[in-house]
mmCIF file of C-alpha atoms (C1' of nucleotides) and ligand atoms in Angstrom:
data_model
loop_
_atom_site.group_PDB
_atom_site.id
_atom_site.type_symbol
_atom_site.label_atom_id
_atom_site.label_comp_id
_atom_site.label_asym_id
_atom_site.label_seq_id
_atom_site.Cartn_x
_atom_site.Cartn_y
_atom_site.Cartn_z
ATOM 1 C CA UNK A 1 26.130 -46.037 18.929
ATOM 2 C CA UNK A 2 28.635 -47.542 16.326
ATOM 3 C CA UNK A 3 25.455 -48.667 14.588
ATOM 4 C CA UNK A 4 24.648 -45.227 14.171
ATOM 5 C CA UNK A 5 27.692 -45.086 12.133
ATOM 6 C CA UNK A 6 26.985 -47.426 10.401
ATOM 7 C CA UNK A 7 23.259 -46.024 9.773
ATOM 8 C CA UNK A 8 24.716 -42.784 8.695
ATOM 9 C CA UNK A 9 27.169 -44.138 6.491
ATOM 10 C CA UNK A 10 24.048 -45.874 4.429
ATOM 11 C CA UNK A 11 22.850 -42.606 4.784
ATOM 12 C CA UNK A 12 25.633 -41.055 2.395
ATOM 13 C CA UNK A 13 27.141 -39.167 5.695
ATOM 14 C CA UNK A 14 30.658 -38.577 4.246
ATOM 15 C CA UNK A 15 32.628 -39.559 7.191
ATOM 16 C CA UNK A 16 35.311 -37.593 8.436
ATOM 17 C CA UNK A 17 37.765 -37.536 11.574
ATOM 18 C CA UNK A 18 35.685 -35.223 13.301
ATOM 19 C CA UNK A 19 32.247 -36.693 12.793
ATOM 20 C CA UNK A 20 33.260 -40.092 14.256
ATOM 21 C CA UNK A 21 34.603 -37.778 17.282
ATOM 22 C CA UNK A 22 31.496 -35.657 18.056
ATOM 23 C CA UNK A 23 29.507 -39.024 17.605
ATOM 24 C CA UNK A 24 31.714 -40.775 20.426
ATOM 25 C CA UNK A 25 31.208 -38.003 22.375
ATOM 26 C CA UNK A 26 27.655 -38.279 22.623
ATOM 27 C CA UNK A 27 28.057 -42.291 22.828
ATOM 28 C CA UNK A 28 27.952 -43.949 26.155
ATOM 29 C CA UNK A 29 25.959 -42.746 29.408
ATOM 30 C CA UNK A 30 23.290 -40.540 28.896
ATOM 31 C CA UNK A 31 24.262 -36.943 28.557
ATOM 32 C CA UNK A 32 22.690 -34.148 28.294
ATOM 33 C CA UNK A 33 25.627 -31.892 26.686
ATOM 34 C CA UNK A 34 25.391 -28.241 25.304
ATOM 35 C CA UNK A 35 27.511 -27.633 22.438
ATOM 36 C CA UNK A 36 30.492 -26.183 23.532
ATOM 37 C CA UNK A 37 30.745 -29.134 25.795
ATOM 38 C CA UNK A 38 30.832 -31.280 23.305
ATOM 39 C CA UNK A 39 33.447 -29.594 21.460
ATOM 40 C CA UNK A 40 35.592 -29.154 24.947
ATOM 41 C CA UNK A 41 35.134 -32.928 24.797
ATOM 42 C CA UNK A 42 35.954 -33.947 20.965
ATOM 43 C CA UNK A 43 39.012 -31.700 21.357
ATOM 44 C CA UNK A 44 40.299 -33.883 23.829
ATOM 45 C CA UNK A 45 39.901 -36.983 20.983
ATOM 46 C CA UNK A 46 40.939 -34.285 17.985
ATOM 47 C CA UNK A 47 42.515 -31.213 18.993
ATOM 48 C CA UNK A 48 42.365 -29.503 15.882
ATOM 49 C CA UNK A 49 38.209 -29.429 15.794
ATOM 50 C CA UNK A 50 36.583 -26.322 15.747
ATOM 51 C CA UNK A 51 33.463 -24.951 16.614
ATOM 52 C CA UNK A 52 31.807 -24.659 13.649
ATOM 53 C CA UNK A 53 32.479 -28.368 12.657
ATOM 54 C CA UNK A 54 30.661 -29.290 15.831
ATOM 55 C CA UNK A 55 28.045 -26.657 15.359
ATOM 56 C CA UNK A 56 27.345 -28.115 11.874
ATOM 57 C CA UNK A 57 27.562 -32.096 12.948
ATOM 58 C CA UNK A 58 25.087 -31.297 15.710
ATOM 59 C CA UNK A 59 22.502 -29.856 13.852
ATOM 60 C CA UNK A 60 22.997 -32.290 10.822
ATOM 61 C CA UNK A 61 22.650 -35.077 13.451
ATOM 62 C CA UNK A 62 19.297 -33.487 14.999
ATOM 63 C CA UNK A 63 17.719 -33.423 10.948
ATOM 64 C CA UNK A 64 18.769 -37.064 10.987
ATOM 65 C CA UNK A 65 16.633 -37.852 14.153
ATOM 66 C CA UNK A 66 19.427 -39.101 15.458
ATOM 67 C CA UNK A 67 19.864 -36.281 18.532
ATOM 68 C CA UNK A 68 17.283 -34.232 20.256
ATOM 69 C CA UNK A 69 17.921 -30.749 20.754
ATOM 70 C CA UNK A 70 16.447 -30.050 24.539
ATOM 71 C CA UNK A 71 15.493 -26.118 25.605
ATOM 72 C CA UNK A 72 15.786 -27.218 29.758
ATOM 73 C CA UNK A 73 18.020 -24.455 30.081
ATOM 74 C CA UNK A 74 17.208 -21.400 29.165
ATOM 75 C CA UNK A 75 20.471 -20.612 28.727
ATOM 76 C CA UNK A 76 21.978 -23.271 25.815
ATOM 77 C CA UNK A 77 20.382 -26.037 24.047
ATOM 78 C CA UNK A 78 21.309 -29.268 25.059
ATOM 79 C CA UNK A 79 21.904 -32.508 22.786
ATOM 80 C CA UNK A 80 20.345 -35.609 23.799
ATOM 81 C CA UNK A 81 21.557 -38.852 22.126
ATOM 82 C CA UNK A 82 18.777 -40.795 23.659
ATOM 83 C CA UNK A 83 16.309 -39.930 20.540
ATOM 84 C CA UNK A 84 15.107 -43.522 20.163
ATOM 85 C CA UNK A 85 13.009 -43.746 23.608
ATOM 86 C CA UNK A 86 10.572 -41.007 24.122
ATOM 87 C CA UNK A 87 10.923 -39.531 27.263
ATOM 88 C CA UNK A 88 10.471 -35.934 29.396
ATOM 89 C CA UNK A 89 13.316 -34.517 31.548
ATOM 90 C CA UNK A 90 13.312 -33.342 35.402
ATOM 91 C CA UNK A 91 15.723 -30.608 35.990
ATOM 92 C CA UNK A 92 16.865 -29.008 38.862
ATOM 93 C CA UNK A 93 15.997 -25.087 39.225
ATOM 94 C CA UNK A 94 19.164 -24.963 41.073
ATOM 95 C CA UNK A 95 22.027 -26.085 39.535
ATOM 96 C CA UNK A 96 20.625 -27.200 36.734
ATOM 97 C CA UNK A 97 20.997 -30.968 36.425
ATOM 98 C CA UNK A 98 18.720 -33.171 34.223
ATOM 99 C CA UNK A 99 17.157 -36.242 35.023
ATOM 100 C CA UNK A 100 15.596 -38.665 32.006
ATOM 101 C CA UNK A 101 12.119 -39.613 33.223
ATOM 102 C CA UNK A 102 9.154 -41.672 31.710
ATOM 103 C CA UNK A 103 5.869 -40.418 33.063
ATOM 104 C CA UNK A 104 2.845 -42.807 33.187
ATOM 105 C CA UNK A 105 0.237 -41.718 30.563
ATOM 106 C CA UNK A 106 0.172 -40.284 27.394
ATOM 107 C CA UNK A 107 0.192 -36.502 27.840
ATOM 108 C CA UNK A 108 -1.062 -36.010 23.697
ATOM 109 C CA UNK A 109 -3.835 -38.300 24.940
ATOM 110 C CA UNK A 110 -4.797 -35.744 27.501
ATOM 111 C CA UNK A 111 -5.109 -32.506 25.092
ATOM 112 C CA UNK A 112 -8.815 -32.716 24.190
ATOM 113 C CA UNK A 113 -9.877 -31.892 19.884
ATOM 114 C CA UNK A 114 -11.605 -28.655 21.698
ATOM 115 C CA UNK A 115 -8.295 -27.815 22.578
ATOM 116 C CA UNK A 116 -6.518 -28.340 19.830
ATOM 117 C CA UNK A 117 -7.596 -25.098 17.701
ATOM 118 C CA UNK A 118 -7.274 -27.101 14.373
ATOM 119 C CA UNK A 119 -3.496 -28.019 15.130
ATOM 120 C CA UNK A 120 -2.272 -31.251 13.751
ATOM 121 C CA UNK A 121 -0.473 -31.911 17.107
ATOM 122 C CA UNK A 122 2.134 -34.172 16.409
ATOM 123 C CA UNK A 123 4.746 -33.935 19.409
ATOM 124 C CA UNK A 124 4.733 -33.464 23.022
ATOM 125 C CA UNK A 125 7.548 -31.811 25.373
ATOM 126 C CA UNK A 126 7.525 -32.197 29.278
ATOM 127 C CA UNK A 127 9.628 -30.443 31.316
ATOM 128 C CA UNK A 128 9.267 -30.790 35.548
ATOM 129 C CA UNK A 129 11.250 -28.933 37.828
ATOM 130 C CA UNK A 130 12.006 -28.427 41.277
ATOM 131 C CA UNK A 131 15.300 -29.146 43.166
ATOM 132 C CA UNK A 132 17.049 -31.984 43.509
ATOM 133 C CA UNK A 133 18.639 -33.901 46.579
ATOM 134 C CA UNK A 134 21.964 -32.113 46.898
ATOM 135 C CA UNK A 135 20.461 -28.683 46.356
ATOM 136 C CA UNK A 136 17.548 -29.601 48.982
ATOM 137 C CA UNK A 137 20.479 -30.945 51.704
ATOM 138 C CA UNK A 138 22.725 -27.597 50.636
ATOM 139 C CA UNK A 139 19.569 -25.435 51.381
ATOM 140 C CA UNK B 1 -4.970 -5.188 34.189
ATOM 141 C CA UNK B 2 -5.036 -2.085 35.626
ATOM 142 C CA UNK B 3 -5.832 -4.475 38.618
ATOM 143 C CA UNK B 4 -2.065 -5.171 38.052
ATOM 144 C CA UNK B 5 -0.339 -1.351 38.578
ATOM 145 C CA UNK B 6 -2.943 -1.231 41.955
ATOM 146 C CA UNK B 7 -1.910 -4.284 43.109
ATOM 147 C CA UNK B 8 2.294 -3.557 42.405
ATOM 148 C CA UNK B 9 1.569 0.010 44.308
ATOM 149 C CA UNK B 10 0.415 -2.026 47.070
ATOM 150 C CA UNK B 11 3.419 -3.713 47.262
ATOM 151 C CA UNK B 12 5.596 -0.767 47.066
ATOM 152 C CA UNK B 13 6.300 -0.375 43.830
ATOM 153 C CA UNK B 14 7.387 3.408 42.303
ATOM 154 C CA UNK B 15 5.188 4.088 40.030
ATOM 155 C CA UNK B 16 6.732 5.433 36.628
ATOM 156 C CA UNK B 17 5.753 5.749 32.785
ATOM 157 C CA UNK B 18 8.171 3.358 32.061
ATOM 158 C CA UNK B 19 6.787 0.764 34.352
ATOM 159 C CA UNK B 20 3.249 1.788 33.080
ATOM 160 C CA UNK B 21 3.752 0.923 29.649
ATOM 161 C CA UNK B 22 5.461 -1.593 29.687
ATOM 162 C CA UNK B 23 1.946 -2.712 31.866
ATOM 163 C CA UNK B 24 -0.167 -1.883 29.086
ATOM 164 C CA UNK B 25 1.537 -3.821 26.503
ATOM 165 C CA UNK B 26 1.445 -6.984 28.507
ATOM 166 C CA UNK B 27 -2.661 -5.978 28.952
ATOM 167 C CA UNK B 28 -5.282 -7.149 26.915
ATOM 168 C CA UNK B 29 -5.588 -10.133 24.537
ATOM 169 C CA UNK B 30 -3.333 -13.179 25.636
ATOM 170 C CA UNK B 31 0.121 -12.443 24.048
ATOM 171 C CA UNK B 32 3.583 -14.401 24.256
ATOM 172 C CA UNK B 33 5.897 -11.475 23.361
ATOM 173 C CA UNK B 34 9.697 -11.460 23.041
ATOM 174 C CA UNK B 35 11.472 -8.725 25.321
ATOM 175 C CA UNK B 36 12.228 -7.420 22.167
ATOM 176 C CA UNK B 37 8.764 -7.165 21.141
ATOM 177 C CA UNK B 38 7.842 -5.794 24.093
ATOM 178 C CA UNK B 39 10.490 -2.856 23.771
ATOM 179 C CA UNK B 40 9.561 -2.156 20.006
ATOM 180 C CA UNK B 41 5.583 -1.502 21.226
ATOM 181 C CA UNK B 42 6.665 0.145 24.472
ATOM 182 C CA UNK B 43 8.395 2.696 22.222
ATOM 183 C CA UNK B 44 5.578 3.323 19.829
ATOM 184 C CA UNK B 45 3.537 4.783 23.606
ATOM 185 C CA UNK B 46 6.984 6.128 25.161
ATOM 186 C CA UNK B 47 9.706 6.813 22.343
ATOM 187 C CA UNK B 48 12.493 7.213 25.058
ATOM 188 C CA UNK B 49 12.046 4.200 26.921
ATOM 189 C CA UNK B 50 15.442 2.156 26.850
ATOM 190 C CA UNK B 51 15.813 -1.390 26.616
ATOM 191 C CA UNK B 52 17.515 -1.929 30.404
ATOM 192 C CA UNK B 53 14.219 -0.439 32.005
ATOM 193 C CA UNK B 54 11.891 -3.056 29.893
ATOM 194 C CA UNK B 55 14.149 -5.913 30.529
ATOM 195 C CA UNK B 56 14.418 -4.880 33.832
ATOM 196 C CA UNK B 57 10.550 -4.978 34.809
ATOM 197 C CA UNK B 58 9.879 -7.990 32.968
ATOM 198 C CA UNK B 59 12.314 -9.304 35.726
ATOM 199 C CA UNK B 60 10.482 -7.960 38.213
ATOM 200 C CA UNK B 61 6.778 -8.817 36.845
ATOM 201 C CA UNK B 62 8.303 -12.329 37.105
ATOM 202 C CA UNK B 63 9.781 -12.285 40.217
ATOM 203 C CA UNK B 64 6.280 -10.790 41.238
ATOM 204 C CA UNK B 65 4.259 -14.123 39.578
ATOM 205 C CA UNK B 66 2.595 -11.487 37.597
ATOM 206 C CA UNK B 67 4.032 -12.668 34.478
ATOM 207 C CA UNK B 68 5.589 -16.260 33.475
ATOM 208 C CA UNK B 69 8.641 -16.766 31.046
ATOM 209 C CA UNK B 70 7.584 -19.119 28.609
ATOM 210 C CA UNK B 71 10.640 -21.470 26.753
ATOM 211 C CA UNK B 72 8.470 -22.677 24.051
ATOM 212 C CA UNK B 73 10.816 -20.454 21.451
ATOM 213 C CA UNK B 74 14.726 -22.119 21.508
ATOM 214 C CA UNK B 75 15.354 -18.697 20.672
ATOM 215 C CA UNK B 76 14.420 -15.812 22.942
ATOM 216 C CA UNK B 77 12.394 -16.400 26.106
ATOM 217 C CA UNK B 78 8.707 -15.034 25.956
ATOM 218 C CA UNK B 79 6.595 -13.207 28.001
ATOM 219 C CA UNK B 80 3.153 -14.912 29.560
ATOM 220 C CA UNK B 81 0.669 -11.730 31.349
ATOM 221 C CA UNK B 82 -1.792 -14.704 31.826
ATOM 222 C CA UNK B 83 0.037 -15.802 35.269
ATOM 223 C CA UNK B 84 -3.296 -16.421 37.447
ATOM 224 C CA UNK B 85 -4.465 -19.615 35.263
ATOM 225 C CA UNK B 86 -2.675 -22.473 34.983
ATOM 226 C CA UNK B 87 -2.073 -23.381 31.288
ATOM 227 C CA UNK B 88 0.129 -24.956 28.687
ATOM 228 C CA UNK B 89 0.929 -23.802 25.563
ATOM 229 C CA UNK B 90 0.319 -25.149 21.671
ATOM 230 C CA UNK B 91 3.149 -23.909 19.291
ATOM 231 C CA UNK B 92 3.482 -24.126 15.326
ATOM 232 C CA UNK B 93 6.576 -25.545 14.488
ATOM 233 C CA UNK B 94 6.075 -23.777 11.124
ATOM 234 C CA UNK B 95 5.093 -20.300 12.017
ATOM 235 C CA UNK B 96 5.844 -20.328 15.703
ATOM 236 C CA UNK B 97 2.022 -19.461 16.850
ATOM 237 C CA UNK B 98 1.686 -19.950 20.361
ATOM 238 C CA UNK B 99 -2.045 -20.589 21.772
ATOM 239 C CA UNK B 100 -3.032 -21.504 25.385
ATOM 240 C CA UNK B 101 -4.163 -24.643 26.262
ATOM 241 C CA UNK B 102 -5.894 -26.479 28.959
ATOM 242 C CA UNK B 103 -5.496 -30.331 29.317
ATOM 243 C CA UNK B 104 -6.969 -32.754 30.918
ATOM 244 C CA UNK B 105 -5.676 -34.457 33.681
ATOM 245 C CA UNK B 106 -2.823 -33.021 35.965
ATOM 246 C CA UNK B 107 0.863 -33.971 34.902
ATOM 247 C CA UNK B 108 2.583 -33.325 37.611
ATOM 248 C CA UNK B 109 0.376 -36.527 39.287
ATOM 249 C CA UNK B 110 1.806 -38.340 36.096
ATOM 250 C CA UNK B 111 5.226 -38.821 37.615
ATOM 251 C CA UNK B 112 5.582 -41.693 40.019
ATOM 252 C CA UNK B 113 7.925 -41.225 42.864
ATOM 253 C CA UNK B 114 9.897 -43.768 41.443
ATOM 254 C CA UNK B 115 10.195 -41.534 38.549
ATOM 255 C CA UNK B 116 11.532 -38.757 41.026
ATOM 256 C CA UNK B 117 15.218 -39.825 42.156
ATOM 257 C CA UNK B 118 14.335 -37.220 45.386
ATOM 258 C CA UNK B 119 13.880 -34.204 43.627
ATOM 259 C CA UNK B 120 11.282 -32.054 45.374
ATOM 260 C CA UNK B 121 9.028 -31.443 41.953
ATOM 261 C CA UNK B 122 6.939 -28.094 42.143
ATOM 262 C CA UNK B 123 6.440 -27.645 38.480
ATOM 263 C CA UNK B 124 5.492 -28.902 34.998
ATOM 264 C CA UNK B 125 5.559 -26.773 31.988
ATOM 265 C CA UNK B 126 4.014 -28.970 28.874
ATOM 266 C CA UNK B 127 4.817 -27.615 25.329
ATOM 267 C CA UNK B 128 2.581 -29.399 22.435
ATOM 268 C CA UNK B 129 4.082 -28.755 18.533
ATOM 269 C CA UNK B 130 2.466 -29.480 15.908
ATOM 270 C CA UNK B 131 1.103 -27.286 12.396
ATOM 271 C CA UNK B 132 -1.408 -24.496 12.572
ATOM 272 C CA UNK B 133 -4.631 -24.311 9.904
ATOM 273 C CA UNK B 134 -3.216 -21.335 7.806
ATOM 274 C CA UNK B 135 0.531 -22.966 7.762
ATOM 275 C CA UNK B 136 -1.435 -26.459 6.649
ATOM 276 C CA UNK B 137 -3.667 -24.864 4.232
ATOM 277 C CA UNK B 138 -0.292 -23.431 2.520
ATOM 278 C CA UNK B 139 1.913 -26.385 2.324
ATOM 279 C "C1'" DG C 1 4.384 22.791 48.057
ATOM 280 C "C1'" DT C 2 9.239 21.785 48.410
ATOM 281 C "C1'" DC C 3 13.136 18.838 49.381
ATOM 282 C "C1'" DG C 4 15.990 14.950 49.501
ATOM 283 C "C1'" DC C 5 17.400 10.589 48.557
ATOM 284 C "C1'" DA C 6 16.660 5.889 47.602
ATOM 285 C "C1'" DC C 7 15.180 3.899 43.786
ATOM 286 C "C1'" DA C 8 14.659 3.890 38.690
ATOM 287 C "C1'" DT C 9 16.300 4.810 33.966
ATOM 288 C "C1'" DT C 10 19.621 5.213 30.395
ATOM 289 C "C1'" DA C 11 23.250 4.389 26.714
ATOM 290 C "C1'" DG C 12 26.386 1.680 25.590
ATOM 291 C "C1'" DA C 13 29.800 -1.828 26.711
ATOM 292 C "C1'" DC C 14 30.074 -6.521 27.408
ATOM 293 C "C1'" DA C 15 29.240 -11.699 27.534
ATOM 294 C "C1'" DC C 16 27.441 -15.697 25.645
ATOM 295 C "C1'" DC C 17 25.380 -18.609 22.185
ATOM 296 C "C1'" DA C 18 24.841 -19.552 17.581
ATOM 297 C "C1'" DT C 19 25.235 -18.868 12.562
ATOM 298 C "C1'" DC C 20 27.523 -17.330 8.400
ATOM 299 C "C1'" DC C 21 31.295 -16.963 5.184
ATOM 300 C "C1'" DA C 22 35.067 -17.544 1.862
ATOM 301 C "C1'" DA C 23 39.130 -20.029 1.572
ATOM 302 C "C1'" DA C 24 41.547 -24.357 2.368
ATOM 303 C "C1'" DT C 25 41.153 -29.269 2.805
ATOM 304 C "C1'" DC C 26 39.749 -33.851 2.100
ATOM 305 C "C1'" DA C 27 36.860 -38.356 1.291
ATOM 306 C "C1'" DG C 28 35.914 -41.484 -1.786
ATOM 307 C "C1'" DG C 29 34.119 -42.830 -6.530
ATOM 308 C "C1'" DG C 30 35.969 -43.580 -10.970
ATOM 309 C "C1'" DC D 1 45.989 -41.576 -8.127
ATOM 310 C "C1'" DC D 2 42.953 -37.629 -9.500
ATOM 311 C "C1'" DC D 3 39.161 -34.890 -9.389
ATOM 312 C "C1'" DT D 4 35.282 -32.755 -7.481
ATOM 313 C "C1'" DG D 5 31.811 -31.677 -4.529
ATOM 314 C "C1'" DA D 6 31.294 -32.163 0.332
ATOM 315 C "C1'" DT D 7 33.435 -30.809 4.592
ATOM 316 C "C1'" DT D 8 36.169 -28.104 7.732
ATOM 317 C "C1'" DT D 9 38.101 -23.901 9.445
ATOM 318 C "C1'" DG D 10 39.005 -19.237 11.823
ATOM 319 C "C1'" DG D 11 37.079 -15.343 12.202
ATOM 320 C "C1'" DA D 12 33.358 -12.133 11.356
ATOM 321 C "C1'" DT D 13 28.625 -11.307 12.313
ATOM 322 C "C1'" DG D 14 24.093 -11.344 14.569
ATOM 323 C "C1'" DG D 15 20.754 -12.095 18.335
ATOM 324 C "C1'" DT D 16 19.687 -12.202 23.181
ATOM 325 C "C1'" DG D 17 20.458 -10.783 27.640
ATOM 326 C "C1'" DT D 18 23.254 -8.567 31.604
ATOM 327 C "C1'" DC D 19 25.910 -4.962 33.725
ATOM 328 C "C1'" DT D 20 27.586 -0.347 34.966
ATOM 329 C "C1'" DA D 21 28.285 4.408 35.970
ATOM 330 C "C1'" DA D 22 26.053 8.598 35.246
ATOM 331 C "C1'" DT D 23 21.721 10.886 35.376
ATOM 332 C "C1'" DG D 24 16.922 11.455 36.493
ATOM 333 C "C1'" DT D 25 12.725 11.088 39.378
ATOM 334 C "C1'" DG D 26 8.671 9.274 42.562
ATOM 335 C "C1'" DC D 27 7.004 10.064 46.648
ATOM 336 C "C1'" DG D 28 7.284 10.255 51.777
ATOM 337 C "C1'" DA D 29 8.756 13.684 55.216
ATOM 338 C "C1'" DC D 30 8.264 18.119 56.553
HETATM 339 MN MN1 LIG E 201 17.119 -37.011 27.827
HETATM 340 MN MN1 LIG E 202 0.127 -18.549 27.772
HETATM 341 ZN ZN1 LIG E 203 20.375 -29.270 42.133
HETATM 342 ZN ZN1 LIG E 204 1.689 -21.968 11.618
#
DNA sequence: GTCGCACATTAGACACCATCCAAATCAGGG
DNA sequence: CCCTGATTTGGATGGTGTCTAATGTGCGAC
């Protein structure tokens, strides 16, 4: 994700300590973090960063297409830097961990014109749920 | 949906006004209401009735299956009477009109087992976006 | 019809998530 | 190196939802 640095900076993204923080955060394995995780986690890299900052980077980073902003919990969004591969989430009802999956079909395929009430449908969310292999073996 | 208060005596509900209204608002035309909303037209039939109660027996209408929470708003949860027929939901990313929708094909059969990782799936809730006709017509 | 009590309702406090704000700071072009 | 507009900051504010202790009530038992 150092390209997306780099994209950002073409982008005129001012950059500051704190942006290249929140960005590293979200680098790497693929996370599904709310906010105030990713701030408990750039404040390890930059103590001094405060909500707000990461409040402001987030949503300036999901206008940039650059992070998806996920509603699995109905509790806090989640950021997902995986925003260049389309793909639908699995999350457990339990305790609440997400899975990336990649269904086969096209789910906007499957939503007929009759159905579509004059919409201009552009985007499709999936979200499956049930409960996942430590939950089931806990039950 | 007066099918609804018979069928919630018969399983040993109290009856009460509260309870009652909160009923009626949830009858009728296919509506996606905030508990909010909810509250605000419960008052206008019962000008006492408190927050807690209507929060309260949404809870209960969903623990019942006689109402679904809907996450199609990142903001407050929403409010689905039309429980007994499996459907998705169409949202304006503009105006935030919801409308049912019925698609082909069954996603839940979409997911391979590879796709899985051992979760036990029971449940697929599919949120198109796109823009409405009146928000289209104005832009 | 009355009584009693388990269940239901209430107001308001509280918790959590997110946004807003005005003042201080800073990145980076000139 | 300076200047200026963009960025950051702590704290206030707002929206959504839960909890609690006090009060009220539906409805089965009699
Ligand atoms: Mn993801
Ligand atoms: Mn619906
Ligand atoms: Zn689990
Ligand atoms: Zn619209």
């Amino acid at each position: 994700m150092s390209d997306l640095l780099e994209r950002l900076r073409g982008r005129g993204w001012r950059m500051t300590a704190q942006r290249r923080v929140v960005a590293e955060v979200l680098d790497g394995e693929h996370v599904h973090l709310t906010a105030d995780e990713v701030h408990t986690r750039a404040v390890a890299k930059l103590p001094e960063i405060s909500r707000a900052t990461v409040y402001n980077t987030l949503g300036e980073l999901v206008s940039l297409g650059e992070v998806l902003e996920v509603a699995t919990d109905k509790r806090a969004k989640r950021y997902d830097p995986n925003a260049h591969r389309p793909h639908h989430h699995l999350v457990c009802a339990q305790c609440g961990a997400i899975r990336d999956v990649h269904p086969d079909g096209n789910p906007l395929a499957d939503l007929p014109d009759s159905e579509r009430f004059g919409f201009t449908v552009s985007d499709v969310e999936v979200t499956y749920r049930g409960i996942c292999p430590t939950c089931a073996v806990a039950a």
